[in-house]
């Protein structure tokens, strides 16, 4: 550690530190007011869909159906508990920020170095820092030696910062090289880290597209149920029913029209999709984020670690006698230098000099991986030495550490002087630099970071007195081109995004030239090659949105506030925004975006906790796979919504016929039979439709942004599938009654009515069986889709048939519901629902296909 005499400080006394601690409080981040878990659970029980079911449960109790009331309440409670369990950890991002602070830190107290709890640091404390330490409070550097600080978790800048005296080191960063003495300037809530925590806490998630769409569905269904119930109340009174009986009948109709099975179907469908995403390395932290992914229209992606591997490596070496390419993977020392023998010899010499200037950096093999220790760029120089076959001495007599003012470092040993650093700081010290300027331009234009290496082959008197004497009369050994290479699958993933109509924006804290190069390499950069810096972004949100609402732009040198503004500006223009990130600085934007995507392997806890989706493998391509499953989920929700609504048409028809006939035609279904259809026979097939695999064309064209119930769904439900079921249902019911001797206007025998009612119930169930297969595709017929491809649906249909037999064949259940086993004629008539539904579906889809073909031919 540096000698404390050079700082002129002895640190605070223990007494003074205690006074300041009482005055300023502990060095902890403000936690803010957090919602109690019971409050989070309650939110799952009082959203608009749940409220509609609670009202239905109350009405069922009023109508004298306590068992139904309990059943509906259980559905709401179980669904709420399941959703709560899935999302419990989604709101803890700010709290995780505290994990970035170390438990202990070394300070000077009463002139002696001591270890104290990080929470006990106060303003004015003298902190002693060494490589590997994490900074626990904002501080000003007063003395240093070869200091390099990794600020990537705060700024997004992947290159360690070379800090000088008078500069600040910030809480949450850590030292990758060197040592320093610093004086604490801010603690706790006054640190930069706390400011980011506050941003994360203030950022609110917008309601998901699915939430908005489902709320609209609930409002429509709820209004319809109330309107129909009120209408039947009036009709019942007009037909002579006593007011109390008429009211209970209307309540029963209203409850029957509420789709009790829709809420658990949606929740379990999203959970199923989340499970499938986890199998593809995408962990969903909020269930409604599944569908939001499918609606994504704009992805704002980080560069380092997302599009690139976050691994610095030497790829090109230029020497005055020729150029060589370096092959290898990551930090694995295995690899080779490709070039002539003379050039390879020169590269070995260069690698020795470069590695001698970075004696601390090295690689370690842990858990089957080669991992860097120290500055990633300097580690890459040691890997170059290994790949070139060079032996690097481990001792040096005199070291002149890197200084941000001169931007180079040097080492003096028995062989002479070795120097490495920025080309414009090293080349002026060399006797000959022929060809170097052109080589630097070529390497930089390729997006590489360029490092110059020089040496003097003899040691002179005075070389150990200071860098001014040592770094003179040098020979340029060569130039090193380093890069953080793009991930192998990024280019194809970007192409898939564009095929899907998704716009891309690179948002990074890195240098504009580096960002431009990577964007160009992976195919992200747009034709206008727009590259902006965060400091130059318009302050007006509308102007910012208009500027960035294009495909393939790049914004470099961004701050956390910039990322937050970008997300909001694009949302204001109607985009569903996905924001990727891995650092602390990404937390606020991840939380405010429609879908926050964090890196699971290399990201921070803060980013993961703020995000809706965590990429377990850090691959950008995983986002594309998740978007595909999200779009498939939206299509599946439409599928089982069509399935449910078709059933509602068949359920409502008997009440409409009864009302229009003035009571001359008995009710074909009882209220309890309707409920048995909703939360009994229909539930499993609907869930199976929610697990339908993605269509091959799911990622072709823009994201679906329309309502869940659009014109296409309405036509299929009320013009095709629903009427076909209803016609067979009523035909089978009336056929059994007429065959049993009933005449219009007469009250049928009770036993005959239960048989006819059982027949109508069977017709609806069998019609829904065919409807399940019809709903697998909105454009292809059942014959075109086939019966395979969804094993869950096959099992669901089998269970549906078993439930049909149980509801009609088990006497206590049949007596409760009001329908018994159909006669032979009844089964034949009920079975007609299957071909009727399939024929109507096939005819409708064929007509639509012909119309599309005609429009395409005309166009």
Coordinates of C-alpha atoms in Angstrom, one line a residue, residues 294-829:
X294 CA -44.7 -10.7 -28.6
X295 CA -46.0 -7.1 -29.0
X296 CA -42.5 -5.6 -29.0
X297 CA -41.8 -3.1 -31.8
X298 CA -38.5 -1.6 -30.7
X299 CA -35.5 -3.2 -29.0
X300 CA -32.9 -0.9 -27.4
X301 CA -29.8 -3.0 -26.9
X302 CA -26.6 -2.5 -25.1
X303 CA -23.4 -3.4 -26.8
X304 CA -20.9 -4.8 -24.4
X305 CA -21.8 -8.3 -23.3
X306 CA -25.0 -8.3 -25.3
X307 CA -24.0 -7.9 -28.9
X308 CA -20.4 -8.7 -28.0
X309 CA -18.7 -11.4 -25.9
X310 CA -17.3 -8.9 -23.3
X311 CA -13.9 -10.5 -24.0
X312 CA -11.0 -8.3 -25.1
X313 CA -8.7 -10.1 -27.5
X314 CA -5.8 -9.2 -29.9
X315 CA -6.9 -9.9 -33.4
X316 CA -4.3 -8.0 -35.5
X317 CA -0.6 -7.1 -34.9
X318 CA 1.2 -4.7 -37.2
X319 CA 5.0 -4.5 -37.3
X320 CA 7.3 -2.5 -39.6
X321 CA 8.1 -5.7 -41.5
X322 CA 4.5 -7.0 -41.9
X323 CA 1.2 -7.8 -40.4
X324 CA -0.1 -10.9 -38.6
X325 CA -3.5 -12.2 -37.6
X326 CA -4.1 -13.8 -34.2
X327 CA -6.5 -16.7 -33.8
X328 CA -8.0 -18.0 -30.6
X329 CA -11.2 -18.0 -28.5
X330 CA -11.7 -15.6 -25.6
X331 CA -9.0 -15.7 -23.0
X332 CA -7.9 -19.2 -23.7
X333 CA -4.1 -19.2 -24.2
X334 CA -4.4 -21.8 -26.9
X335 CA -4.2 -20.2 -30.3
X336 CA -1.7 -19.1 -32.9
X337 CA -0.3 -16.2 -34.8
X338 CA -0.7 -16.4 -38.5
X339 CA 2.0 -14.7 -40.6
X340 CA 5.5 -15.2 -42.0
X341 CA 8.2 -16.6 -39.8
X342 CA 9.9 -13.2 -39.6
X343 CA 6.7 -11.5 -38.6
X344 CA 5.9 -14.1 -36.0
X345 CA 9.3 -13.6 -34.4
X346 CA 8.6 -9.9 -34.3
X347 CA 5.2 -10.5 -32.8
X348 CA 6.8 -12.6 -30.0
X349 CA 9.2 -9.7 -29.2
X350 CA 6.2 -7.3 -29.2
X351 CA 4.2 -9.6 -26.9
X352 CA 7.0 -9.8 -24.4
X353 CA 7.4 -6.0 -24.2
X354 CA 3.6 -5.4 -24.0
X355 CA 3.1 -8.0 -21.3
X356 CA 6.1 -6.7 -19.3
X357 CA 4.3 -3.4 -19.0
X358 CA 1.3 -5.2 -17.5
X359 CA 2.8 -7.4 -14.8
X360 CA -0.3 -7.7 -12.7
X361 CA -2.7 -9.0 -15.4
X362 CA -3.0 -12.7 -16.1
X363 CA -5.6 -15.5 -16.7
X364 CA -6.9 -18.2 -14.4
X365 CA -8.6 -21.4 -15.3
X366 CA -11.7 -21.9 -13.0
X367 CA -14.8 -24.0 -13.4
X368 CA -13.7 -25.1 -16.9
X369 CA -13.2 -21.5 -18.1
X370 CA -10.3 -19.1 -18.7
X371 CA -11.1 -16.0 -16.8
X372 CA -9.3 -12.6 -16.8
X373 CA -7.6 -11.2 -13.7
X374 CA -6.9 -7.5 -14.0
X375 CA -7.5 -5.0 -16.8
X376 CA -9.2 -7.0 -19.7
X377 CA -7.0 -5.3 -22.3
X378 CA -3.8 -6.0 -20.4
X379 CA -4.9 -9.6 -19.9
X380 CA -5.4 -9.8 -23.7
X381 CA -1.7 -8.9 -24.1
X382 CA -0.6 -11.8 -21.9
X383 CA -2.9 -14.1 -23.9
X384 CA -1.1 -12.8 -27.1
X385 CA 2.2 -13.7 -25.5
X386 CA 1.0 -17.2 -24.8
X387 CA -0.4 -17.6 -28.4
X388 CA 2.8 -16.4 -29.9
X389 CA 4.9 -18.8 -27.8
X390 CA 6.7 -16.1 -25.9
X391 CA 8.1 -16.4 -22.4
X392 CA 7.4 -13.4 -20.3
X393 CA 9.7 -12.7 -17.3
X394 CA 7.9 -12.2 -14.1
X395 CA 10.3 -9.7 -12.5
X396 CA 11.0 -6.0 -13.3
X397 CA 13.6 -3.8 -11.7
X398 CA 11.7 -0.5 -12.2
X399 CA 8.1 0.1 -13.1
X400 CA 6.6 3.4 -14.3
X401 CA 2.8 2.7 -14.1
X402 CA 0.3 4.0 -16.5
X403 CA -0.5 7.7 -16.1
X404 CA -3.6 9.1 -17.7
X405 CA -1.7 12.3 -18.5
X406 CA 1.1 10.7 -20.5
X407 CA -1.2 7.6 -21.5
X408 CA 1.5 5.0 -21.4
X409 CA 3.4 2.7 -19.0
X410 CA 7.0 1.4 -19.0
X411 CA 9.2 -1.1 -17.4
X412 CA 13.0 -1.2 -17.0
X413 CA 14.8 -4.5 -16.8
X414 CA 18.2 -6.0 -17.6
X415 CA 17.3 -6.1 -21.3
X416 CA 16.4 -2.4 -21.6
X417 CA 13.1 -0.4 -21.6
X418 CA 9.7 -1.6 -22.6
X419 CA 6.9 0.9 -23.3
X420 CA 3.2 0.5 -24.3
X421 CA 0.4 3.0 -24.6
X422 CA -1.7 5.1 -26.8
X423 CA -0.1 5.5 -30.3
X424 CA -0.1 9.2 -30.2
X425 CA 1.8 9.2 -26.9
X426 CA 4.3 6.4 -27.9
X427 CA 5.2 7.2 -31.5
X428 CA 6.8 10.6 -30.8
X429 CA 9.3 8.8 -28.6
X430 CA 10.4 6.5 -31.5
X431 CA 13.2 7.2 -34.0
X432 CA 11.3 5.7 -36.9
X433 CA 7.5 5.3 -37.4
X434 CA 7.4 4.6 -41.2
X435 CA 4.0 3.2 -42.1
X436 CA 2.6 3.4 -38.6
X437 CA 0.2 6.3 -39.2
X438 CA -1.5 4.5 -42.1
X439 CA -1.7 1.3 -40.1
X440 CA -3.3 3.1 -37.1
X441 CA -5.9 4.6 -39.4
X442 CA -6.7 1.2 -40.9
X443 CA -7.0 -0.5 -37.5
X444 CA -9.1 2.3 -36.0
X445 CA -11.5 2.3 -39.0
X446 CA -12.0 -1.4 -38.4
X447 CA -13.3 -0.6 -34.9
X448 CA -10.2 -1.9 -33.1
X449 CA -8.6 -0.4 -30.1
X450 CA -5.0 0.4 -31.0
X451 CA -2.0 0.1 -28.7
X452 CA 1.6 1.0 -29.6
X453 CA 4.5 -1.0 -28.2
X454 CA 8.1 0.3 -28.3
X455 CA 11.5 -0.6 -26.6
X456 CA 15.1 0.3 -26.2
X457 CA 17.4 -2.7 -26.3
X458 CA 19.9 -1.3 -23.8
X459 CA 19.7 0.0 -20.3
X460 CA 21.1 3.4 -19.5
X461 CA 22.1 5.1 -16.4
X462 CA 19.2 7.1 -15.1
X463 CA 16.5 4.9 -16.5
X464 CA 15.4 4.1 -12.9
X465 CA 15.2 7.7 -11.9
X466 CA 11.9 8.4 -13.6
X467 CA 9.9 7.9 -16.8
X468 CA 11.3 11.1 -18.4
X469 CA 14.7 9.5 -18.6
X470 CA 13.7 6.0 -19.4
X471 CA 11.1 6.7 -22.2
X472 CA 13.6 8.1 -24.7
X473 CA 15.3 7.0 -28.0
X474 CA 12.8 4.1 -28.5
X475 CA 12.3 1.7 -31.3
X476 CA 8.7 1.0 -32.5
X477 CA 8.1 -2.7 -32.2
X478 CA 4.6 -2.6 -33.6
X479 CA 0.9 -1.9 -33.1
X480 CA -1.7 -4.1 -31.5
X481 CA -5.4 -4.1 -32.6
X482 CA -7.8 -5.3 -29.9
X483 CA -11.5 -5.9 -30.0
X484 CA -14.4 -7.2 -28.0
X485 CA -15.7 -9.6 -30.7
X486 CA -19.4 -9.8 -31.6
X487 CA -21.3 -12.9 -30.6
X488 CA -21.5 -15.5 -33.4
X489 CA -25.3 -15.6 -33.6
X490 CA -26.0 -11.8 -33.3
X491 CA -26.1 -11.1 -37.1
X492 CA -28.8 -13.7 -37.8
X493 CA -30.8 -12.6 -34.7
X494 CA -30.8 -9.0 -36.0
X495 CA -32.0 -10.2 -39.4
X496 CA -34.8 -12.1 -37.7
X497 CA -35.8 -8.9 -35.8
X498 CA -36.0 -7.0 -39.0
X499 CA -38.0 -9.8 -40.7
X500 CA -40.4 -9.5 -37.8
X501 CA -40.7 -5.7 -38.3
X502 CA -38.9 -4.9 -35.0
X503 CA -36.7 -1.8 -35.0
X504 CA -33.3 -1.8 -33.3
X505 CA -31.3 0.9 -31.5
X506 CA -27.9 0.4 -29.9
X507 CA -27.6 2.3 -26.6
X508 CA -24.2 2.1 -25.0
X509 CA -21.8 3.9 -22.7
X510 CA -18.9 3.1 -25.0
X511 CA -17.0 5.3 -27.5
X512 CA -18.9 6.3 -30.6
X513 CA -16.3 4.9 -33.0
X514 CA -16.3 1.5 -31.2
X515 CA -20.1 1.5 -31.1
X516 CA -20.3 2.3 -34.9
X517 CA -17.8 -0.4 -35.8
X518 CA -19.7 -3.1 -33.8
X519 CA -23.0 -2.0 -35.1
X520 CA -21.7 -2.2 -38.7
X521 CA -20.1 -5.6 -38.1
X522 CA -23.3 -7.2 -36.8
X523 CA -25.5 -5.6 -39.4
X524 CA -27.4 -3.3 -36.9
X525 CA -26.3 0.0 -38.3
X526 CA -28.9 1.6 -40.6
X527 CA -28.4 2.9 -44.1
X528 CA -28.1 6.5 -42.8
X529 CA -25.4 5.3 -40.3
X530 CA -26.8 7.7 -37.6
X531 CA -24.4 7.7 -34.6
X532 CA -25.2 10.1 -31.7
X533 CA -23.7 10.9 -28.3
X534 CA -25.9 11.1 -25.2
X535 CA -24.7 14.6 -24.5
X536 CA -26.1 15.8 -27.9
X537 CA -29.6 14.3 -27.6
X538 CA -32.5 16.7 -27.8
X539 CA -34.0 17.7 -24.5
X540 CA -37.5 17.7 -25.8
X541 CA -39.1 14.3 -25.6
X542 CA -41.0 14.7 -28.9
X543 CA -37.9 15.7 -30.8
X544 CA -35.9 12.9 -29.2
X545 CA -38.6 10.3 -30.2
X546 CA -38.7 11.7 -33.8
X547 CA -34.9 11.5 -34.1
X548 CA -34.6 7.9 -32.8
X549 CA -37.8 6.4 -34.3
X550 CA -35.8 4.7 -37.1
X551 CA -34.1 1.4 -37.6
X552 CA -30.4 0.9 -36.9
X553 CA -29.4 4.1 -35.0
X554 CA -26.6 4.2 -32.4
X555 CA -26.4 6.3 -29.3
X556 CA -23.1 6.2 -27.5
X557 CA -21.8 7.7 -24.2
X558 CA -25.3 7.5 -22.7
X559 CA -26.1 8.1 -19.0
X560 CA -28.8 6.2 -17.0
X561 CA -31.0 9.3 -17.4
X562 CA -30.5 9.2 -21.2
X563 CA -31.6 5.6 -21.4
X564 CA -34.7 6.4 -19.3
X565 CA -35.5 9.4 -21.6
X566 CA -35.0 7.2 -24.7
X567 CA -37.4 4.5 -23.5
X568 CA -40.1 7.1 -22.6
X569 CA -39.7 9.0 -25.9
X570 CA -40.2 5.9 -28.0
X571 CA -43.2 4.8 -25.9
X572 CA -44.7 8.2 -26.4
X573 CA -44.6 7.5 -30.2
X574 CA -46.7 4.3 -29.7
X575 CA -43.9 1.7 -29.5
X576 CA -43.7 -1.2 -27.2
X577 CA -40.1 -0.9 -26.1
X578 CA -37.8 -3.7 -25.0
X579 CA -34.6 -2.4 -23.3
X580 CA -31.6 -4.7 -22.7
X581 CA -28.9 -4.2 -20.1
X582 CA -26.6 -5.8 -17.5
X583 CA -25.3 -3.0 -15.3
X584 CA -26.5 -0.9 -12.4
X585 CA -26.8 2.0 -14.8
X586 CA -29.5 0.0 -16.8
X587 CA -31.9 -0.4 -13.8
X588 CA -34.1 2.6 -14.3
X589 CA -34.6 2.1 -18.0
X590 CA -35.2 -1.6 -17.6
X591 CA -37.9 -0.9 -15.1
X592 CA -39.6 1.9 -17.2
X593 CA -39.5 0.0 -20.5
X594 CA -42.4 -2.1 -21.5
X595 CA -40.1 -5.1 -21.3
X596 CA -36.8 -5.0 -19.5
X597 CA -34.3 -7.6 -20.6
X598 CA -31.3 -8.3 -18.4
X599 CA -28.3 -10.5 -18.8
X600 CA -28.3 -13.5 -16.4
X601 CA -24.7 -14.7 -16.7
X602 CA -22.8 -11.5 -16.7
X603 CA -25.4 -9.0 -15.4
X604 CA -25.8 -7.5 -12.0
X605 CA -28.5 -8.4 -9.5
X606 CA -29.8 -4.9 -9.9
X607 CA -30.4 -5.4 -13.6
X608 CA -31.9 -8.9 -13.1
X609 CA -34.3 -7.7 -10.4
X610 CA -35.4 -4.6 -12.4
X611 CA -36.0 -6.7 -15.6
X612 CA -39.1 -8.6 -16.8
X613 CA -37.0 -11.1 -18.7
X614 CA -33.6 -12.5 -17.9
X615 CA -31.4 -14.1 -20.6
X616 CA -29.7 -17.0 -18.8
X617 CA -27.1 -17.4 -21.6
X618 CA -26.7 -13.6 -22.3
X619 CA -27.3 -14.3 -26.0
X620 CA -29.1 -11.6 -28.0
X621 CA -30.5 -14.4 -30.2
X622 CA -32.5 -15.6 -27.1
X623 CA -34.5 -12.4 -27.3
X624 CA -35.7 -13.4 -30.7
X625 CA -36.7 -16.8 -29.5
X626 CA -38.6 -15.2 -26.6
X627 CA -40.3 -12.7 -29.0
X628 CA -41.4 -15.6 -31.1
X629 CA -43.0 -17.4 -28.1
X630 CA -44.5 -14.1 -27.0
X631 CA -46.2 -13.7 -30.4
X632 CA -47.4 -17.3 -30.3
X633 CA -48.9 -16.6 -26.8
X634 CA -50.9 -13.7 -28.2
X635 CA -52.2 -16.0 -31.0
X636 CA -53.0 -18.7 -28.4
X637 CA -54.9 -16.2 -26.3
X638 CA -57.0 -15.4 -29.3
X639 CA -57.5 -19.1 -29.9
X640 CA -58.9 -19.9 -26.5
X641 CA -60.8 -16.6 -26.4
X642 CA -62.5 -17.7 -29.6
X643 CA -63.1 -21.1 -28.1
X644 CA -64.7 -19.6 -24.9
X645 CA -66.9 -17.1 -26.7
X646 CA -68.2 -19.7 -29.1
X647 CA -69.4 -21.7 -26.1
X648 CA -71.0 -18.5 -24.7
X649 CA -73.1 -18.2 -27.9
X650 CA -74.3 -21.8 -27.5
X651 CA -75.0 -21.2 -23.8
X652 CA -77.0 -18.0 -24.4
X653 CA -79.1 -19.4 -27.3
X654 CA -81.5 -21.4 -25.1
X655 CA -82.4 -18.3 -23.0
X656 CA -82.9 -16.2 -26.2
X657 CA -85.2 -18.9 -27.7
X658 CA -87.1 -19.2 -24.4
X659 CA -87.6 -15.4 -24.3
X660 CA -88.5 -15.0 -28.0
X661 CA -91.0 -17.9 -27.7
X662 CA -92.7 -16.3 -24.7
X663 CA -91.8 -19.4 -22.6
X664 CA -93.5 -21.7 -25.2
X665 CA -90.1 -23.5 -25.7
X666 CA -88.6 -24.7 -22.5
X667 CA -85.0 -23.8 -21.5
X668 CA -82.6 -26.3 -23.1
X669 CA -79.9 -25.7 -20.5
X670 CA -80.0 -24.9 -16.9
X671 CA -77.8 -22.2 -15.3
X672 CA -75.7 -24.9 -13.5
X673 CA -75.2 -26.7 -16.8
X674 CA -73.8 -23.5 -18.3
X675 CA -71.4 -23.2 -15.4
X676 CA -70.4 -26.9 -15.8
X677 CA -69.5 -26.0 -19.4
X678 CA -67.5 -22.9 -18.4
X679 CA -65.4 -24.3 -15.5
X680 CA -65.7 -28.0 -16.3
X681 CA -65.6 -29.4 -19.8
X682 CA -64.2 -26.2 -21.5
X683 CA -61.3 -25.5 -19.2
X684 CA -58.7 -28.2 -20.2
X685 CA -59.2 -27.8 -24.0
X686 CA -58.8 -24.0 -23.6
X687 CA -55.6 -24.6 -21.7
X688 CA -54.3 -26.9 -24.4
X689 CA -55.0 -24.3 -27.0
X690 CA -52.9 -22.0 -24.9
X691 CA -50.0 -24.4 -25.4
X692 CA -50.2 -24.5 -29.2
X693 CA -46.7 -24.3 -30.7
X694 CA -45.7 -21.3 -32.8
X695 CA -46.7 -21.1 -36.5
X696 CA -43.7 -21.2 -38.9
X697 CA -44.7 -17.7 -40.0
X698 CA -45.0 -16.3 -36.5
X699 CA -41.9 -14.0 -37.0
X700 CA -42.9 -12.8 -40.5
X701 CA -44.3 -9.3 -40.5
X702 CA -45.0 -6.8 -37.7
X703 CA -46.1 -7.6 -34.2
X704 CA -49.9 -8.1 -33.6
X705 CA -51.1 -4.8 -32.1
X706 CA -54.9 -5.1 -32.5
X707 CA -57.5 -5.9 -30.0
X708 CA -57.9 -9.5 -28.7
X709 CA -61.5 -9.4 -30.0
X710 CA -61.3 -8.0 -33.5
X711 CA -63.6 -8.2 -36.5
X712 CA -62.1 -11.6 -37.5
X713 CA -62.8 -13.1 -34.1
X714 CA -66.3 -11.7 -33.9
X715 CA -67.2 -13.0 -37.3
X716 CA -65.9 -16.5 -36.5
X717 CA -67.7 -16.5 -33.1
X718 CA -71.0 -15.0 -33.9
X719 CA -71.3 -15.7 -37.6
X720 CA -69.7 -19.2 -38.0
X721 CA -68.8 -21.4 -35.0
X722 CA -71.3 -20.2 -32.5
X723 CA -74.4 -20.4 -34.7
X724 CA -73.4 -23.9 -36.0
X725 CA -73.2 -25.1 -32.4
X726 CA -76.4 -23.4 -31.4
X727 CA -78.4 -24.7 -34.3
X728 CA -77.4 -28.4 -33.6
X729 CA -77.9 -27.8 -29.8
X730 CA -81.5 -26.5 -30.2
X731 CA -82.3 -29.0 -33.0
X732 CA -81.2 -31.9 -30.9
X733 CA -83.2 -30.6 -27.9
X734 CA -86.4 -30.0 -29.8
X735 CA -85.9 -33.3 -31.7
X736 CA -85.9 -35.3 -28.5
X737 CA -88.8 -33.4 -27.1
X738 CA -90.9 -33.9 -30.2
X739 CA -90.0 -37.6 -30.4
X740 CA -91.2 -37.9 -26.8
X741 CA -94.7 -36.5 -27.7
X742 CA -94.2 -32.8 -26.7
X743 CA -96.1 -30.1 -28.5
X744 CA -95.3 -26.4 -28.7
X745 CA -96.7 -24.4 -25.8
X746 CA -97.2 -27.5 -23.5
X747 CA -95.1 -28.2 -20.4
X748 CA -93.0 -31.3 -21.1
X749 CA -92.8 -34.3 -18.8
X750 CA -90.0 -33.7 -16.2
X751 CA -88.2 -36.9 -17.2
X752 CA -88.4 -36.1 -20.9
X753 CA -87.2 -32.6 -20.2
X754 CA -84.1 -33.8 -18.4
X755 CA -83.3 -36.2 -21.2
X756 CA -83.7 -33.4 -23.8
X757 CA -81.6 -31.1 -21.7
X758 CA -78.9 -33.7 -21.4
X759 CA -79.0 -34.0 -25.2
X760 CA -78.5 -30.3 -25.6
X761 CA -75.6 -30.3 -23.1
X762 CA -74.0 -33.2 -25.0
X763 CA -74.4 -31.3 -28.3
X764 CA -72.6 -28.3 -26.9
X765 CA -69.7 -30.4 -25.5
X766 CA -69.3 -32.3 -28.7
X767 CA -69.5 -29.1 -30.7
X768 CA -66.8 -27.6 -28.5
X769 CA -64.7 -30.8 -29.2
X770 CA -64.7 -29.9 -32.9
X771 CA -64.3 -26.2 -32.1
X772 CA -61.1 -26.9 -30.2
X773 CA -59.5 -28.3 -33.4
X774 CA -61.0 -25.6 -35.5
X775 CA -59.5 -22.9 -33.2
X776 CA -55.9 -24.3 -33.7
X777 CA -55.6 -22.0 -36.7
X778 CA -57.4 -18.9 -37.9
X779 CA -56.7 -19.6 -41.6
X780 CA -56.0 -23.3 -42.1
X781 CA -58.7 -25.9 -42.0
X782 CA -58.6 -28.8 -39.5
X783 CA -57.6 -31.1 -42.4
X784 CA -54.8 -28.7 -43.2
X785 CA -53.5 -28.5 -39.7
X786 CA -54.0 -32.2 -38.9
X787 CA -54.8 -33.8 -35.6
X788 CA -51.2 -34.0 -34.4
X789 CA -48.8 -31.3 -33.1
X790 CA -50.5 -30.6 -29.8
X791 CA -50.5 -33.6 -27.5
X792 CA -52.1 -31.7 -24.7
X793 CA -55.1 -31.1 -26.8
X794 CA -55.6 -34.8 -27.3
X795 CA -55.5 -35.5 -23.6
X796 CA -57.8 -32.5 -22.9
X797 CA -60.4 -33.8 -25.4
X798 CA -60.3 -37.3 -23.7
X799 CA -60.9 -35.7 -20.3
X800 CA -63.7 -33.6 -21.7
X801 CA -65.5 -36.7 -22.9
X802 CA -65.0 -38.4 -19.5
X803 CA -66.5 -35.3 -17.8
X804 CA -69.4 -35.4 -20.3
X805 CA -70.2 -38.9 -19.3
X806 CA -69.8 -38.1 -15.6
X807 CA -72.1 -35.0 -15.7
X808 CA -74.8 -36.9 -17.5
X809 CA -74.3 -40.4 -16.2
X810 CA -73.6 -40.0 -12.4
X811 CA -77.1 -39.6 -10.8
X812 CA -76.2 -37.1 -8.1
X813 CA -74.3 -34.9 -10.5
X814 CA -76.9 -35.2 -13.2
X815 CA -79.7 -34.4 -10.8
X816 CA -77.8 -31.3 -9.6
X817 CA -77.2 -30.0 -13.1
X818 CA -80.6 -30.9 -14.5
X819 CA -79.8 -33.1 -17.4
X820 CA -79.6 -36.9 -17.8
X821 CA -78.2 -39.4 -20.3
X822 CA -79.6 -38.8 -23.8
X823 CA -81.5 -41.5 -25.6
X824 CA -80.1 -43.2 -28.7
X825 CA -81.8 -40.6 -30.9
X826 CA -80.4 -37.9 -28.6
X827 CA -76.8 -39.1 -29.0
X828 CA -77.2 -39.3 -32.8
X829 CA -78.5 -35.7 -32.9

